[in-house]
């Protein structure tokens, strides 16, 4: 139905032309879900945008794109507007910003209909309400009269899908439709897309980097790498028996949870813990009944609600949860970056804050804790070199550990080697590095003082899977060598499973389940943990199908 | 980061935020005006360490007469007491007496202020009518010839003193072409001024050009920001033609920051009025201020400053209110 | 891309420092180059010009008033009291540029300190400091300037101080906003998490990253200050003769508009416009220069 031949897209930039897509062929058949997979820079999103000519003005496109035999690349802007939304429509990645904030939801859906002369204003308004009901929005009449800010991310994505669906197009192109959503919401959106594909016969071209999503929903898969098509075939073929080297590497890099209760012991047992993960005395970090309340515009919001947790020396505690669960706040409390409104925080047995250590003594204690942050873009000062950034903790704590400038430079080289970067990188600036390299620098900075505890807040969630795998490998090796304890915060359950001795699940500011990794992640007890786990798609179509059926059965039973 | 942003969205979207917000803005406004009165009071004493006696009684007044005046009017009391007297006077609208005009300051300002407001409002209206479409046009044609022409024009106007700009207009349109008079209409009332609209053309044009240069720059960048928003892509993907996307989606969302900026632009505009009014001899508050500065009529000068400061504070609160009304997130809570 | 650079020998590592990158972008901005060249030319004209074209700018010469341009010895003619216009442009320019630069820098220094303290300390201190800024903004600068010039006899140092004192509000707001946003960057958080002091965070990371905003704004401040000097002169509260500035020259010439004495108006007017344009375009160029998170990310 959609037939792409020899599509190439080149962007004009200050540093010369950049070829984003280098001559690819792609077919989408009627009624199928085709997944276009790749990491960042693979050209998958550019391909999707090229179909409806929604590329920025700096892009040049060559090749042919046909819809049912009609060439789309030669159409005028007016003709294209007849195709957009009518025959092919799109769903985008970021539901929080995809809707006009100052226009009623119903009007935004009706606009799609009225653009293509479908019915009168009244009819379009009525149809908009029907569409909202169709995509599973409760109280559609009320919602149609409302605005985007009143809805959650998942609901907004449903509205965007309703807009795409309005004129019953032949094809819907969905560009990372679930990437910005939590896993439980992702599962619901994928259910909706699957149901729509089956009931309406609409084809989907689904752009994604998530192999689990592919396994869950795709009939066929096309894999892109650096602007080229490296492999395509059915989901079963590509995910189970990949032929291209790149696909194999990509699939290997995807962290996954073991199937059906099978257990793999995590790397080594922590020193400070006895059998069964019971913490021995003097934990490196201990929180007792800690709460954090934010005040904003006169309203208070409880981010952390009486949380108690301990981390033993050498232990890795994984902290999982969805957005707003309070997991990042907990990390900030441990780092002294968020003031608590109640409870007690101890580092290495010493009480901090009210009635405990403060000022210089507290700062000295903080030298024994390292921190790794999520955003590789803002974790390093753009104006200092890599060497300066890594040496900073050494300078801050020079009173405790005096060190000559030469020793410090040597230590920086040593640390760079520890994170597997050439020592020459010390003179570079952050903007010259890739995201993965920056996270390694962050890691080197965190271990500079040989800390006994590292707080890592989503250290790899902004990275591609292959880069993530490399960074995690470095982190794991360092942990084995230096034996620091770690609070590892992540929304990715499989990563946490690979990495942690114990796991805590957070939900609405509380820890709902805490225990040994396999117990929590393979045999969850709390209903929320169970729901969370069931929502994570695994990158194997057969296994994922079973999981989905089990999840849907559990949901209808509940 | 995403997490924090969502938390912020959640807390901001619920509750009686907007009324509380406006209440807080009102309290802030009162504080700002109090600080302005302090500055004004300090300036008064800098200007007249002896108090206003000399100014009111005239240069020939003897030291005894001045002392007697000060005793009778409380100008011999400690400064903080005088400040509170000053505060209680302005609270009831008493801005003191002019040295030169033989009338209360409030009267003089009351007669001139409406004419300045008329000139300011007409200029602002003309400027908005020109600047908003211009800014949108520039944003849409960004980097093309049309954008460059207007950007360069605005850049030059922005860098030109308004009296020089006005002078050029006078030379071209009054002196060479003889189309309009070079001086503003005279008169005590707004009606008298408005009776000769031809005389208003050049003052309005001079004031408006400066405002256009500022607002169109602002509108341009607000529109450029909005054009790169995701909702524009969504609208295009459903087949809405680009001109309609701009009209229906982008313009409204781009106007909001411009309105907020107008509130803060008021003092700049009043500051510009003094130049325009003295250039064209327009009988407004700016001219009153100018002549009072020449004659050292301090009560009038400081009365004007107070009036403008109050107008600015009220204006910025109004701008916030309009912005709240335009934003559906806050509108519901106001109703 | 990274692998390509990694393979190169480390012969020119500095070539990609933020400074060099910024410089490249600044030089690419033709308008900014025009600005720099214009300012240099004006500085030469105003400060070295009197050596090449010496004129008497103290004593009036009532025998040769209102001479048109082209008169021997007076390339740009003379004014109503016989001053040579070209020579007067030079000394007027000295005053305009000097006051503009000094007042712009003064305003930037005051505004930066005020804004940085308010932004980093936050809370009640911030609220009080910003209300003072609001109050200052509520009084139009020209009004305040007129009052102060009415109270005190205008002189160059006084005008620098007065213009500086009415212009620091905008930089104060900008720097405050900037330091609030920097305060929550992860690299600043990292300092505090590793036990660094607030002082270190401010000195090592917040100030260096605010420099761009400050310098760019300072350039615009200079442009605005030059305009303000002209306004004050136009409103009759400028320097006393025989001292002058471009604004005063322009204002003096306006009396003779109908007499056709264009040389008393346009040279001075164009000098103001060109200088202000030049400073504004340097500001635009510097904005590119300091923007580290550039287009190649």
PDB file of C-alpha atoms in Angstrom, chain A residues 134 158 161 178 183-198 216-217 535 544 548-549 551-552 555:
ATOM      1  CA  UNK A 134     -13.593   5.219  20.768  1.00  0.00           C
ATOM      2  CA  UNK A 158      -5.268   8.964  23.229  1.00  0.00           C
ATOM      3  CA  UNK A 161      -4.653   9.057  18.299  1.00  0.00           C
ATOM      4  CA  UNK A 178       4.857   5.460  23.919  1.00  0.00           C
ATOM      5  CA  UNK A 183       5.235   1.387  31.186  1.00  0.00           C
ATOM      6  CA  UNK A 184       1.754   0.807  32.586  1.00  0.00           C
ATOM      7  CA  UNK A 185       0.394   3.582  30.355  1.00  0.00           C
ATOM      8  CA  UNK A 186       2.485   2.331  27.447  1.00  0.00           C
ATOM      9  CA  UNK A 187       0.848  -1.065  27.724  1.00  0.00           C
ATOM     10  CA  UNK A 188      -2.607   0.519  27.557  1.00  0.00           C
ATOM     11  CA  UNK A 189      -1.737   2.642  24.499  1.00  0.00           C
ATOM     12  CA  UNK A 190      -0.278  -0.395  22.733  1.00  0.00           C
ATOM     13  CA  UNK A 191      -3.481  -2.307  23.506  1.00  0.00           C
ATOM     14  CA  UNK A 192      -5.454   0.528  21.927  1.00  0.00           C
ATOM     15  CA  UNK A 193      -3.288   0.603  18.789  1.00  0.00           C
ATOM     16  CA  UNK A 194      -3.519  -3.171  18.406  1.00  0.00           C
ATOM     17  CA  UNK A 195      -7.281  -3.077  18.821  1.00  0.00           C
ATOM     18  CA  UNK A 196      -7.621  -0.252  16.267  1.00  0.00           C
ATOM     19  CA  UNK A 197      -5.419  -2.044  13.752  1.00  0.00           C
ATOM     20  CA  UNK A 198      -7.577  -5.152  14.036  1.00  0.00           C
ATOM     21  CA  UNK A 216       4.308  -6.680  21.561  1.00  0.00           C
ATOM     22  CA  UNK A 217       2.679  -5.158  18.538  1.00  0.00           C
ATOM     23  CA  UNK A 535       3.361  -4.048  31.738  1.00  0.00           C
ATOM     24  CA  UNK A 544       5.329 -11.234  24.967  1.00  0.00           C
ATOM     25  CA  UNK A 548      -0.014  -9.896  27.284  1.00  0.00           C
ATOM     26  CA  UNK A 549      -2.747 -12.505  27.496  1.00  0.00           C
ATOM     27  CA  UNK A 551      -1.933  -9.354  31.859  1.00  0.00           C
ATOM     28  CA  UNK A 552      -5.265  -8.776  30.112  1.00  0.00           C
ATOM     29  CA  UNK A 555      -6.981  -7.012  34.411  1.00  0.00           C
TER      30      UNK A 555
END
